[in-house]
Amino acid sequence: MSALQEVARLVEAGRLKKIENAVRGALDAGASPEDILNAMTGAMDVVGERFQRGELFVPEILVSARAMQKGVAVLRPLLTGNAAGKYGKFIIGTVAGDMHDIGKNLVALMVESAGFEVIDLGVDVSAEQFVAAIRENPDCHVVGLSALLTTTMESMRATVAAIGEAGLRDQVRVMVGGAPITAEFASDIGADGYSPDAAAAAVLAQQLAS
Ligand code: B1M
């Protein structure tokens, strides 16, 4: 089994004690941080498929999620450079009703490493909280919304609308993402951009800030 396969296996199995060493082992074996992130994301997809088939339950998903977060923590210093703040502030959060934060955290990490000062509002963030954060940070020009549930896509729509109703659409560009989100949906709700993954999100944030 390759070092990357071992990392994926440990995330799938939720092996919290072994994951950090396995990630270091993969780096030592020559894998890039991006390769390792992809291996861990692939493992979470497998976990999701097994959950859908009724082979796994929420507590097991949670330990896999924690294993992935421990693995990402090892990579964090390698991904964040010293360009922080070059592009200004970036407000990010997972929309109301949605507790998923692994993807949102990865986007925050990649956007930070691309030169933004990230303000992370966390999960289950209401439209009003986004609006308040934008008002508190008049120097923020890009906002990112994440949603993982089809049911919370409507919270995303409501958040974009609330930012508009608050008269803040001239101040900020809004980008969206998350597993059920598409470019068509982004355009339908009036967002300025959509990206399918964290690496593309960092590039899009730079484009929207420029
Ligand atoms: Co949940 N869950 N979950 N879950 N969960 C999904 C999303 C699901 C697809 C699983 C399944 O059934 N196959 C399903 C949703 C079905 C649907 O809506 N159609 C589901 C469900 C049903 C639920 C619950 C309702 C289960 C229940 O309680 N019965 C419940 C809802 C809770 C809530 O939010 N209110 C629930 C709970 C949970 C846990 C708490 C157990 C846990 C979350 C832990 C955590 O996040 N801290 C969890 C997990 C881990 C998953 C799966 C297995 C993995 C998600 C993940 O972290 N992926 C997921 C299945 C799946 O997605 N394959 C599933 C890895 C991550 C790196 O990818 O988040 O997609 P992702 O992020 C990517 C891109 O989407 C993109 O970039 C990221 C990195 O490349 N991206 C952006 C994300 N945000 C972006 C923002 C951007 C740009 C790109 O710009 C701003």
PDB file of C-alpha atoms and ligand atoms in Angstrom:
ATOM      1  CA  MET A   1       0.000   0.000   0.000  1.00  0.00           C
ATOM      2  CA  SER A   2       1.398   3.426  -0.949  1.00  0.00           C
ATOM      3  CA  ALA A   3       1.789   6.208   1.609  1.00  0.00           C
ATOM      4  CA  LEU A   4      -1.165   8.074   0.036  1.00  0.00           C
ATOM      5  CA  GLN A   5      -3.376   4.989   0.128  1.00  0.00           C
ATOM      6  CA  GLU A   6      -2.479   4.580   3.808  1.00  0.00           C
ATOM      7  CA  VAL A   7      -3.534   8.190   4.517  1.00  0.00           C
ATOM      8  CA  ALA A   8      -6.854   7.578   2.703  1.00  0.00           C
ATOM      9  CA  ARG A   9      -7.377   4.295   4.591  1.00  0.00           C
ATOM     10  CA  LEU A  10      -6.795   5.968   7.972  1.00  0.00           C
ATOM     11  CA  VAL A  11      -9.260   8.796   7.194  1.00  0.00           C
ATOM     12  CA  GLU A  12     -11.863   6.270   6.056  1.00  0.00           C
ATOM     13  CA  ALA A  13     -11.348   4.204   9.200  1.00  0.00           C
ATOM     14  CA  GLY A  14     -11.198   7.307  11.443  1.00  0.00           C
ATOM     15  CA  ARG A  15      -7.838   6.326  12.975  1.00  0.00           C
ATOM     16  CA  LEU A  16      -7.174   9.495  14.950  1.00  0.00           C
ATOM     17  CA  LYS A  17      -3.933   8.381  16.598  1.00  0.00           C
ATOM     18  CA  LYS A  18      -2.184   7.323  13.402  1.00  0.00           C
ATOM     19  CA  ILE A  19      -3.217   9.932  10.847  1.00  0.00           C
ATOM     20  CA  GLU A  20      -0.658  12.635  11.682  1.00  0.00           C
ATOM     21  CA  ASN A  21       2.297  10.272  11.364  1.00  0.00           C
ATOM     22  CA  ALA A  22       0.859   8.861   8.146  1.00  0.00           C
ATOM     23  CA  VAL A  23       0.586  12.361   6.645  1.00  0.00           C
ATOM     24  CA  ARG A  24       4.196  13.090   7.652  1.00  0.00           C
ATOM     25  CA  GLY A  25       5.176   9.734   6.149  1.00  0.00           C
ATOM     26  CA  ALA A  26       3.482  10.619   2.861  1.00  0.00           C
ATOM     27  CA  LEU A  27       5.330  13.958   2.775  1.00  0.00           C
ATOM     28  CA  ASP A  28       8.616  12.148   3.466  1.00  0.00           C
ATOM     29  CA  ALA A  29       7.804   9.749   0.632  1.00  0.00           C
ATOM     30  CA  GLY A  30       7.580  12.742  -1.738  1.00  0.00           C
ATOM     31  CA  ALA A  31       3.833  13.367  -1.936  1.00  0.00           C
ATOM     32  CA  SER A  32       2.803  17.027  -2.247  1.00  0.00           C
ATOM     33  CA  PRO A  33       0.358  18.602   0.256  1.00  0.00           C
ATOM     34  CA  GLU A  34      -2.164  18.840  -2.620  1.00  0.00           C
ATOM     35  CA  ASP A  35      -1.816  15.080  -3.352  1.00  0.00           C
ATOM     36  CA  ILE A  36      -2.421  14.336   0.316  1.00  0.00           C
ATOM     37  CA  LEU A  37      -5.461  16.649   0.458  1.00  0.00           C
ATOM     38  CA  ASN A  38      -6.881  14.898  -2.606  1.00  0.00           C
ATOM     39  CA  ALA A  39      -6.340  11.491  -1.012  1.00  0.00           C
ATOM     40  CA  MET A  40      -8.155  12.603   2.154  1.00  0.00           C
ATOM     41  CA  THR A  41     -11.007  14.245   0.198  1.00  0.00           C
ATOM     42  CA  GLY A  42     -11.408  11.039  -1.842  1.00  0.00           C
ATOM     43  CA  ALA A  43     -11.619   9.085   1.412  1.00  0.00           C
ATOM     44  CA  MET A  44     -14.404  11.389   2.658  1.00  0.00           C
ATOM     45  CA  ASP A  45     -16.294  10.755  -0.599  1.00  0.00           C
ATOM     46  CA  VAL A  46     -16.062   6.998   0.062  1.00  0.00           C
ATOM     47  CA  VAL A  47     -17.312   7.602   3.624  1.00  0.00           C
ATOM     48  CA  GLY A  48     -20.264   9.580   2.191  1.00  0.00           C
ATOM     49  CA  GLU A  49     -21.112   6.793  -0.275  1.00  0.00           C
ATOM     50  CA  ARG A  50     -20.997   4.169   2.479  1.00  0.00           C
ATOM     51  CA  PHE A  51     -23.233   6.382   4.651  1.00  0.00           C
ATOM     52  CA  GLN A  52     -25.726   6.621   1.785  1.00  0.00           C
ATOM     53  CA  ARG A  53     -25.724   2.814   1.438  1.00  0.00           C
ATOM     54  CA  GLY A  54     -26.443   2.495   5.169  1.00  0.00           C
ATOM     55  CA  GLU A  55     -23.063   0.873   5.902  1.00  0.00           C
ATOM     56  CA  LEU A  56     -21.890   3.735   8.153  1.00  0.00           C
ATOM     57  CA  PHE A  57     -23.646   6.031  10.621  1.00  0.00           C
ATOM     58  CA  VAL A  58     -23.160   9.641  11.735  1.00  0.00           C
ATOM     59  CA  PRO A  59     -20.720   8.883  14.619  1.00  0.00           C
ATOM     60  CA  GLU A  60     -18.434   7.030  12.183  1.00  0.00           C
ATOM     61  CA  ILE A  61     -18.561   9.926   9.716  1.00  0.00           C
ATOM     62  CA  LEU A  62     -17.644  12.268  12.548  1.00  0.00           C
ATOM     63  CA  VAL A  63     -14.479  10.332  13.421  1.00  0.00           C
ATOM     64  CA  SER A  64     -13.452  10.276   9.763  1.00  0.00           C
ATOM     65  CA  ALA A  65     -14.064  14.035   9.642  1.00  0.00           C
ATOM     66  CA  ARG A  66     -11.906  14.521  12.747  1.00  0.00           C
ATOM     67  CA  ALA A  67      -9.162  12.362  11.234  1.00  0.00           C
ATOM     68  CA  MET A  68      -9.187  14.489   8.095  1.00  0.00           C
ATOM     69  CA  GLN A  69      -9.025  17.681  10.157  1.00  0.00           C
ATOM     70  CA  LYS A  70      -5.983  16.318  12.073  1.00  0.00           C
ATOM     71  CA  GLY A  71      -4.329  15.475   8.766  1.00  0.00           C
ATOM     72  CA  VAL A  72      -5.048  18.931   7.356  1.00  0.00           C
ATOM     73  CA  ALA A  73      -3.507  20.512  10.496  1.00  0.00           C
ATOM     74  CA  VAL A  74      -0.179  18.837   9.656  1.00  0.00           C
ATOM     75  CA  LEU A  75      -0.303  20.326   6.147  1.00  0.00           C
ATOM     76  CA  ARG A  76      -1.424  23.795   7.222  1.00  0.00           C
ATOM     77  CA  PRO A  77       2.062  25.324   7.759  1.00  0.00           C
ATOM     78  CA  LEU A  78       3.117  24.029   4.342  1.00  0.00           C
ATOM     79  CA  LEU A  79       0.140  25.607   2.591  1.00  0.00           C
ATOM     80  CA  THR A  80      -0.009  29.043   4.221  1.00  0.00           C
ATOM     81  CA  GLY A  81       2.703  31.364   2.937  1.00  0.00           C
ATOM     82  CA  ASN A  82       3.665  34.847   4.093  1.00  0.00           C
ATOM     83  CA  ALA A  83       1.526  36.722   1.577  1.00  0.00           C
ATOM     84  CA  ALA A  84      -1.327  37.111   4.103  1.00  0.00           C
ATOM     85  CA  GLY A  85      -3.452  40.185   3.517  1.00  0.00           C
ATOM     86  CA  LYS A  86      -2.052  41.086   0.084  1.00  0.00           C
ATOM     87  CA  TYR A  87      -5.529  40.823  -1.477  1.00  0.00           C
ATOM     88  CA  GLY A  88      -7.390  42.188   1.546  1.00  0.00           C
ATOM     89  CA  LYS A  89     -10.021  40.472   3.666  1.00  0.00           C
ATOM     90  CA  PHE A  90     -12.113  37.420   2.767  1.00  0.00           C
ATOM     91  CA  ILE A  91     -15.193  36.580   4.847  1.00  0.00           C
ATOM     92  CA  ILE A  92     -16.263  32.937   4.723  1.00  0.00           C
ATOM     93  CA  GLY A  93     -18.869  30.753   6.402  1.00  0.00           C
ATOM     94  CA  THR A  94     -21.126  27.742   5.990  1.00  0.00           C
ATOM     95  CA  VAL A  95     -24.694  28.956   5.519  1.00  0.00           C
ATOM     96  CA  ALA A  96     -27.593  28.684   7.993  1.00  0.00           C
ATOM     97  CA  GLY A  97     -28.715  25.183   8.913  1.00  0.00           C
ATOM     98  CA  ASP A  98     -25.526  23.542   7.646  1.00  0.00           C
ATOM     99  CA  MET A  99     -22.857  22.148  10.009  1.00  0.00           C
ATOM    100  CA  HIS A 100     -20.380  20.850   7.393  1.00  0.00           C
ATOM    101  CA  ASP A 101     -17.056  22.651   7.662  1.00  0.00           C
ATOM    102  CA  ILE A 102     -14.252  20.490   6.267  1.00  0.00           C
ATOM    103  CA  GLY A 103     -14.570  21.856   2.730  1.00  0.00           C
ATOM    104  CA  LYS A 104     -15.140  25.393   4.000  1.00  0.00           C
ATOM    105  CA  ASN A 105     -11.995  25.107   6.161  1.00  0.00           C
ATOM    106  CA  LEU A 106      -9.987  23.892   3.168  1.00  0.00           C
ATOM    107  CA  VAL A 107     -11.209  26.825   1.084  1.00  0.00           C
ATOM    108  CA  ALA A 108     -10.262  29.199   3.935  1.00  0.00           C
ATOM    109  CA  LEU A 109      -6.795  27.630   4.086  1.00  0.00           C
ATOM    110  CA  MET A 110      -6.180  27.890   0.333  1.00  0.00           C
ATOM    111  CA  VAL A 111      -7.560  31.438   0.145  1.00  0.00           C
ATOM    112  CA  GLU A 112      -5.307  32.472   3.049  1.00  0.00           C
ATOM    113  CA  SER A 113      -2.315  30.923   1.330  1.00  0.00           C
ATOM    114  CA  ALA A 114      -3.255  32.856  -1.822  1.00  0.00           C
ATOM    115  CA  GLY A 115      -2.808  36.152   0.047  1.00  0.00           C
ATOM    116  CA  PHE A 116      -6.048  37.021   1.875  1.00  0.00           C
ATOM    117  CA  GLU A 117      -6.707  37.799   5.527  1.00  0.00           C
ATOM    118  CA  VAL A 118      -9.489  35.289   6.245  1.00  0.00           C
ATOM    119  CA  ILE A 119     -12.376  36.027   8.612  1.00  0.00           C
ATOM    120  CA  ASP A 120     -14.032  32.654   9.254  1.00  0.00           C
ATOM    121  CA  LEU A 121     -17.554  32.950  10.657  1.00  0.00           C
ATOM    122  CA  GLY A 122     -17.849  29.179  11.176  1.00  0.00           C
ATOM    123  CA  VAL A 123     -20.879  27.013  10.457  1.00  0.00           C
ATOM    124  CA  ASP A 124     -24.660  27.609  10.556  1.00  0.00           C
ATOM    125  CA  VAL A 125     -24.088  31.289   9.764  1.00  0.00           C
ATOM    126  CA  SER A 126     -27.287  33.280   9.262  1.00  0.00           C
ATOM    127  CA  ALA A 127     -27.756  35.836   6.504  1.00  0.00           C
ATOM    128  CA  GLU A 128     -27.866  38.522   9.211  1.00  0.00           C
ATOM    129  CA  GLN A 129     -24.474  37.396  10.571  1.00  0.00           C
ATOM    130  CA  PHE A 130     -22.930  37.637   7.096  1.00  0.00           C
ATOM    131  CA  VAL A 131     -24.405  41.109   6.634  1.00  0.00           C
ATOM    132  CA  ALA A 132     -23.123  42.227  10.062  1.00  0.00           C
ATOM    133  CA  ALA A 133     -19.617  40.909   9.323  1.00  0.00           C
ATOM    134  CA  ILE A 134     -19.509  42.737   5.984  1.00  0.00           C
ATOM    135  CA  ARG A 135     -20.619  45.973   7.687  1.00  0.00           C
ATOM    136  CA  GLU A 136     -17.931  45.521  10.375  1.00  0.00           C
ATOM    137  CA  ASN A 137     -15.288  45.072   7.672  1.00  0.00           C
ATOM    138  CA  PRO A 138     -15.800  47.797   5.074  1.00  0.00           C
ATOM    139  CA  ASP A 139     -12.387  46.893   3.633  1.00  0.00           C
ATOM    140  CA  CYS A 140     -13.571  43.339   2.778  1.00  0.00           C
ATOM    141  CA  HIS A 141     -14.313  42.876  -0.913  1.00  0.00           C
ATOM    142  CA  VAL A 142     -14.891  39.112  -1.279  1.00  0.00           C
ATOM    143  CA  VAL A 143     -17.305  36.870   0.618  1.00  0.00           C
ATOM    144  CA  GLY A 144     -17.450  33.063   0.340  1.00  0.00           C
ATOM    145  CA  LEU A 145     -20.516  30.940   1.122  1.00  0.00           C
ATOM    146  CA  SER A 146     -20.344  27.170   1.523  1.00  0.00           C
ATOM    147  CA  ALA A 147     -23.242  24.665   1.560  1.00  0.00           C
ATOM    148  CA  LEU A 148     -23.141  20.850   1.579  1.00  0.00           C
ATOM    149  CA  LEU A 149     -26.829  20.029   1.837  1.00  0.00           C
ATOM    150  CA  THR A 150     -29.420  20.422  -0.896  1.00  0.00           C
ATOM    151  CA  THR A 151     -31.738  21.757   1.816  1.00  0.00           C
ATOM    152  CA  THR A 152     -29.344  24.594   2.733  1.00  0.00           C
ATOM    153  CA  MET A 153     -28.864  25.774  -0.843  1.00  0.00           C
ATOM    154  CA  GLU A 154     -31.882  27.987  -0.154  1.00  0.00           C
ATOM    155  CA  SER A 155     -30.022  29.562   2.819  1.00  0.00           C
ATOM    156  CA  MET A 156     -27.317  30.448   0.328  1.00  0.00           C
ATOM    157  CA  ARG A 157     -29.877  32.124  -1.921  1.00  0.00           C
ATOM    158  CA  ALA A 158     -31.312  34.005   1.098  1.00  0.00           C
ATOM    159  CA  THR A 159     -27.828  35.172   2.139  1.00  0.00           C
ATOM    160  CA  VAL A 160     -27.004  36.585  -1.298  1.00  0.00           C
ATOM    161  CA  ALA A 161     -30.404  38.337  -1.294  1.00  0.00           C
ATOM    162  CA  ALA A 162     -29.847  39.746   2.220  1.00  0.00           C
ATOM    163  CA  ILE A 163     -26.448  41.153   1.241  1.00  0.00           C
ATOM    164  CA  GLY A 164     -28.184  42.878  -1.696  1.00  0.00           C
ATOM    165  CA  GLU A 165     -31.075  44.170   0.432  1.00  0.00           C
ATOM    166  CA  ALA A 166     -28.542  45.602   2.924  1.00  0.00           C
ATOM    167  CA  GLY A 167     -27.110  47.682   0.076  1.00  0.00           C
ATOM    168  CA  LEU A 168     -23.728  45.913   0.267  1.00  0.00           C
ATOM    169  CA  ARG A 169     -23.572  44.421  -3.237  1.00  0.00           C
ATOM    170  CA  ASP A 170     -21.359  47.266  -4.480  1.00  0.00           C
ATOM    171  CA  GLN A 171     -18.854  46.592  -1.661  1.00  0.00           C
ATOM    172  CA  VAL A 172     -18.447  42.835  -1.986  1.00  0.00           C
ATOM    173  CA  ARG A 173     -18.318  40.146  -4.631  1.00  0.00           C
ATOM    174  CA  VAL A 174     -19.900  36.875  -3.509  1.00  0.00           C
ATOM    175  CA  MET A 175     -18.544  33.440  -4.427  1.00  0.00           C
ATOM    176  CA  VAL A 176     -20.180  30.129  -3.591  1.00  0.00           C
ATOM    177  CA  GLY A 177     -19.302  26.445  -3.488  1.00  0.00           C
ATOM    178  CA  GLY A 178     -19.950  23.068  -1.912  1.00  0.00           C
ATOM    179  CA  ALA A 179     -20.867  19.611  -3.178  1.00  0.00           C
ATOM    180  CA  PRO A 180     -24.448  20.330  -4.393  1.00  0.00           C
ATOM    181  CA  ILE A 181     -23.633  23.775  -5.846  1.00  0.00           C
ATOM    182  CA  THR A 182     -23.266  24.316  -9.599  1.00  0.00           C
ATOM    183  CA  ALA A 183     -22.291  27.261 -11.759  1.00  0.00           C
ATOM    184  CA  GLU A 184     -25.920  27.441 -12.925  1.00  0.00           C
ATOM    185  CA  PHE A 185     -27.203  27.664  -9.345  1.00  0.00           C
ATOM    186  CA  ALA A 186     -24.587  30.327  -8.521  1.00  0.00           C
ATOM    187  CA  SER A 187     -25.751  32.399 -11.446  1.00  0.00           C
ATOM    188  CA  ASP A 188     -29.430  31.796 -10.602  1.00  0.00           C
ATOM    189  CA  ILE A 189     -29.036  33.202  -7.066  1.00  0.00           C
ATOM    190  CA  GLY A 190     -27.017  36.188  -8.267  1.00  0.00           C
ATOM    191  CA  ALA A 191     -23.585  35.170  -6.950  1.00  0.00           C
ATOM    192  CA  ASP A 192     -20.520  36.530  -8.740  1.00  0.00           C
ATOM    193  CA  GLY A 193     -18.714  33.201  -9.016  1.00  0.00           C
ATOM    194  CA  TYR A 194     -18.643  29.500  -8.275  1.00  0.00           C
ATOM    195  CA  SER A 195     -15.728  27.146  -7.815  1.00  0.00           C
ATOM    196  CA  PRO A 196     -15.821  23.359  -7.524  1.00  0.00           C
ATOM    197  CA  ASP A 197     -12.857  22.961  -5.151  1.00  0.00           C
ATOM    198  CA  ALA A 198     -10.556  24.756  -2.760  1.00  0.00           C
ATOM    199  CA  ALA A 199      -7.665  25.311  -5.178  1.00  0.00           C
ATOM    200  CA  ALA A 200      -9.977  26.853  -7.793  1.00  0.00           C
ATOM    201  CA  ALA A 201     -11.632  28.909  -5.037  1.00  0.00           C
ATOM    202  CA  ALA A 202      -8.308  30.595  -4.222  1.00  0.00           C
ATOM    203  CA  VAL A 203      -7.795  31.583  -7.869  1.00  0.00           C
ATOM    204  CA  LEU A 204     -11.385  32.824  -8.168  1.00  0.00           C
ATOM    205  CA  ALA A 205     -11.048  34.892  -4.970  1.00  0.00           C
ATOM    206  CA  GLN A 206      -7.956  36.591  -6.407  1.00  0.00           C
ATOM    207  CA  GLN A 207      -9.824  37.331  -9.656  1.00  0.00           C
ATOM    208  CA  LEU A 208     -12.818  38.757  -7.794  1.00  0.00           C
ATOM    209  CA  ALA A 209     -10.565  40.924  -5.597  1.00  0.00           C
ATOM    210  CA  SER A 210      -8.641  42.360  -8.546  1.00  0.00           C
TER     211      SER A 210
HETATM  212 CO1  B1M B   1     -23.097  15.035   6.085  1.00  0.00          CO
HETATM  213  N1  B1M B   1     -24.034  14.821   4.373  1.00  0.00           N
HETATM  214  N2  B1M B   1     -24.793  15.169   7.007  1.00  0.00           N
HETATM  215  N3  B1M B   1     -22.033  15.052   7.677  1.00  0.00           N
HETATM  216  N4  B1M B   1     -21.626  14.539   4.997  1.00  0.00           N
HETATM  217  C1  B1M B   1     -23.212  14.778   3.149  1.00  0.00           C
HETATM  218  C2  B1M B   1     -23.040  16.175   2.573  1.00  0.00           C
HETATM  219  C3  B1M B   1     -24.069  13.803   2.236  1.00  0.00           C
HETATM  220  C4  B1M B   1     -23.865  14.037   0.726  1.00  0.00           C
HETATM  221  C5  B1M B   1     -23.770  12.336   2.633  1.00  0.00           C
HETATM  222  C6  B1M B   1     -24.554  11.330   1.817  1.00  0.00           C
HETATM  223  O1  B1M B   1     -25.699  11.111   2.065  1.00  0.00           O
HETATM  224  N5  B1M B   1     -23.915  10.752   0.819  1.00  0.00           N
HETATM  225  C7  B1M B   1     -25.529  14.131   2.723  1.00  0.00           C
HETATM  226  C8  B1M B   1     -26.221  15.291   1.998  1.00  0.00           C
HETATM  227  C9  B1M B   1     -27.322  14.816   1.069  1.00  0.00           C
HETATM  228  C10 B1M B   1     -28.013  15.962   0.419  1.00  0.00           C
HETATM  229  O2  B1M B   1     -28.140  17.043   0.900  1.00  0.00           O
HETATM  230  N6  B1M B   1     -28.531  15.663  -0.755  1.00  0.00           N
HETATM  231  C11 B1M B   1     -25.282  14.454   4.189  1.00  0.00           C
HETATM  232  C12 B1M B   1     -26.281  14.387   5.199  1.00  0.00           C
HETATM  233  C13 B1M B   1     -27.623  13.835   4.760  1.00  0.00           C
HETATM  234  C14 B1M B   1     -26.044  14.787   6.517  1.00  0.00           C
HETATM  235  C15 B1M B   1     -27.037  14.798   7.692  1.00  0.00           C
HETATM  236  C16 B1M B   1     -28.448  15.287   7.360  1.00  0.00           C
HETATM  237  C17 B1M B   1     -27.024  13.347   8.267  1.00  0.00           C
HETATM  238  C18 B1M B   1     -27.986  13.113   9.401  1.00  0.00           C
HETATM  239  O3  B1M B   1     -27.865  13.700  10.446  1.00  0.00           O
HETATM  240  N7  B1M B   1     -28.922  12.249   9.132  1.00  0.00           N
HETATM  241  C19 B1M B   1     -26.338  15.738   8.707  1.00  0.00           C
HETATM  242  C20 B1M B   1     -26.707  17.216   8.504  1.00  0.00           C
HETATM  243  C21 B1M B   1     -26.126  18.102   9.579  1.00  0.00           C
HETATM  244  C22 B1M B   1     -26.245  19.588   9.206  1.00  0.00           C
HETATM  245  O4  B1M B   1     -25.392  20.114   8.544  1.00  0.00           O
HETATM  246  N8  B1M B   1     -27.329  20.216   9.617  1.00  0.00           N
HETATM  247  C23 B1M B   1     -24.912  15.506   8.337  1.00  0.00           C
HETATM  248  C24 B1M B   1     -23.867  15.551   9.251  1.00  0.00           C
HETATM  249  C25 B1M B   1     -22.549  15.301   8.936  1.00  0.00           C
HETATM  250  C26 B1M B   1     -21.441  15.211   9.989  1.00  0.00           C
HETATM  251  C27 B1M B   1     -21.592  16.228  11.127  1.00  0.00           C
HETATM  252  C28 B1M B   1     -21.469  13.808  10.565  1.00  0.00           C
HETATM  253  C29 B1M B   1     -20.160  15.367   9.106  1.00  0.00           C
HETATM  254  C30 B1M B   1     -19.648  16.819   9.009  1.00  0.00           C
HETATM  255  C31 B1M B   1     -18.453  17.078   9.902  1.00  0.00           C
HETATM  256  C32 B1M B   1     -17.805  18.385   9.572  1.00  0.00           C
HETATM  257  O5  B1M B   1     -17.921  18.956   8.496  1.00  0.00           O
HETATM  258  N9  B1M B   1     -17.104  18.889  10.572  1.00  0.00           N
HETATM  259  C33 B1M B   1     -20.677  14.972   7.724  1.00  0.00           C
HETATM  260  C34 B1M B   1     -19.832  14.623   6.632  1.00  0.00           C
HETATM  261  C35 B1M B   1     -18.362  14.527   6.936  1.00  0.00           C
HETATM  262  C36 B1M B   1     -20.335  14.372   5.323  1.00  0.00           C
HETATM  263  C37 B1M B   1     -19.602  13.818   4.079  1.00  0.00           C
HETATM  264  C38 B1M B   1     -19.426  12.328   4.295  1.00  0.00           C
HETATM  265  C39 B1M B   1     -18.254  14.416   3.737  1.00  0.00           C
HETATM  266  C40 B1M B   1     -18.246  15.942   3.579  1.00  0.00           C
HETATM  267  C41 B1M B   1     -16.810  16.386   3.507  1.00  0.00           C
HETATM  268  O6  B1M B   1     -16.274  16.868   4.492  1.00  0.00           O
HETATM  269  N10 B1M B   1     -16.155  16.160   2.352  1.00  0.00           N
HETATM  270  C42 B1M B   1     -20.628  14.181   2.928  1.00  0.00           C
HETATM  271  C43 B1M B   1     -20.547  13.267   1.718  1.00  0.00           C
HETATM  272  C44 B1M B   1     -19.709  13.873   0.605  1.00  0.00           C
HETATM  273  O7  B1M B   1     -19.642  15.076   0.435  1.00  0.00           O
HETATM  274  N11 B1M B   1     -19.069  13.048  -0.176  1.00  0.00           N
HETATM  275  C45 B1M B   1     -21.884  14.378   3.677  1.00  0.00           C
HETATM  276  C46 B1M B   1     -14.741  16.484   2.157  1.00  0.00           C
HETATM  277  C47 B1M B   1     -14.616  17.978   1.787  1.00  0.00           C
HETATM  278  C48 B1M B   1     -13.164  18.314   1.532  1.00  0.00           C
HETATM  279  O8  B1M B   1     -15.340  18.165   0.585  1.00  0.00           O
HETATM  280  O9  B1M B   1     -17.103  19.568   1.746  1.00  0.00           O
HETATM  281  O10 B1M B   1     -17.408  18.861  -0.679  1.00  0.00           O
HETATM  282  P1  B1M B   1     -16.504  19.258   0.432  1.00  0.00           P
HETATM  283  O11 B1M B   1     -15.732  20.594   0.001  1.00  0.00           O
HETATM  284  C49 B1M B   1     -15.059  20.704  -1.240  1.00  0.00           C
HETATM  285  C50 B1M B   1     -15.938  21.310  -2.357  1.00  0.00           C
HETATM  286  O12 B1M B   1     -17.328  21.045  -2.178  1.00  0.00           O
HETATM  287  C51 B1M B   1     -15.569  22.740  -2.389  1.00  0.00           C
HETATM  288  O13 B1M B   1     -14.190  22.732  -2.005  1.00  0.00           O
HETATM  289  C52 B1M B   1     -13.977  21.755  -0.997  1.00  0.00           C
HETATM  290  C53 B1M B   1     -12.573  21.244  -1.080  1.00  0.00           C
HETATM  291  O14 B1M B   1     -12.175  20.887  -2.363  1.00  0.00           O
HETATM  292  N12 B1M B   1     -16.229  23.726  -1.533  1.00  0.00           N
HETATM  293  C54 B1M B   1     -16.186  25.040  -1.888  1.00  0.00           C
HETATM  294  C55 B1M B   1     -16.853  23.617  -0.344  1.00  0.00           C
HETATM  295  N13 B1M B   1     -17.227  24.802   0.083  1.00  0.00           N
HETATM  296  C56 B1M B   1     -16.831  25.723  -0.833  1.00  0.00           C
HETATM  297  C57 B1M B   1     -16.942  27.123  -0.872  1.00  0.00           C
HETATM  298  C58 B1M B   1     -16.408  27.787  -1.985  1.00  0.00           C
HETATM  299  C59 B1M B   1     -15.794  27.080  -3.021  1.00  0.00           C
HETATM  300  C60 B1M B   1     -15.661  25.715  -2.986  1.00  0.00           C
HETATM  301  O15 B1M B   1     -16.450  29.115  -2.122  1.00  0.00           O
HETATM  302  C61 B1M B   1     -16.814  29.912  -1.025  1.00  0.00           C
END
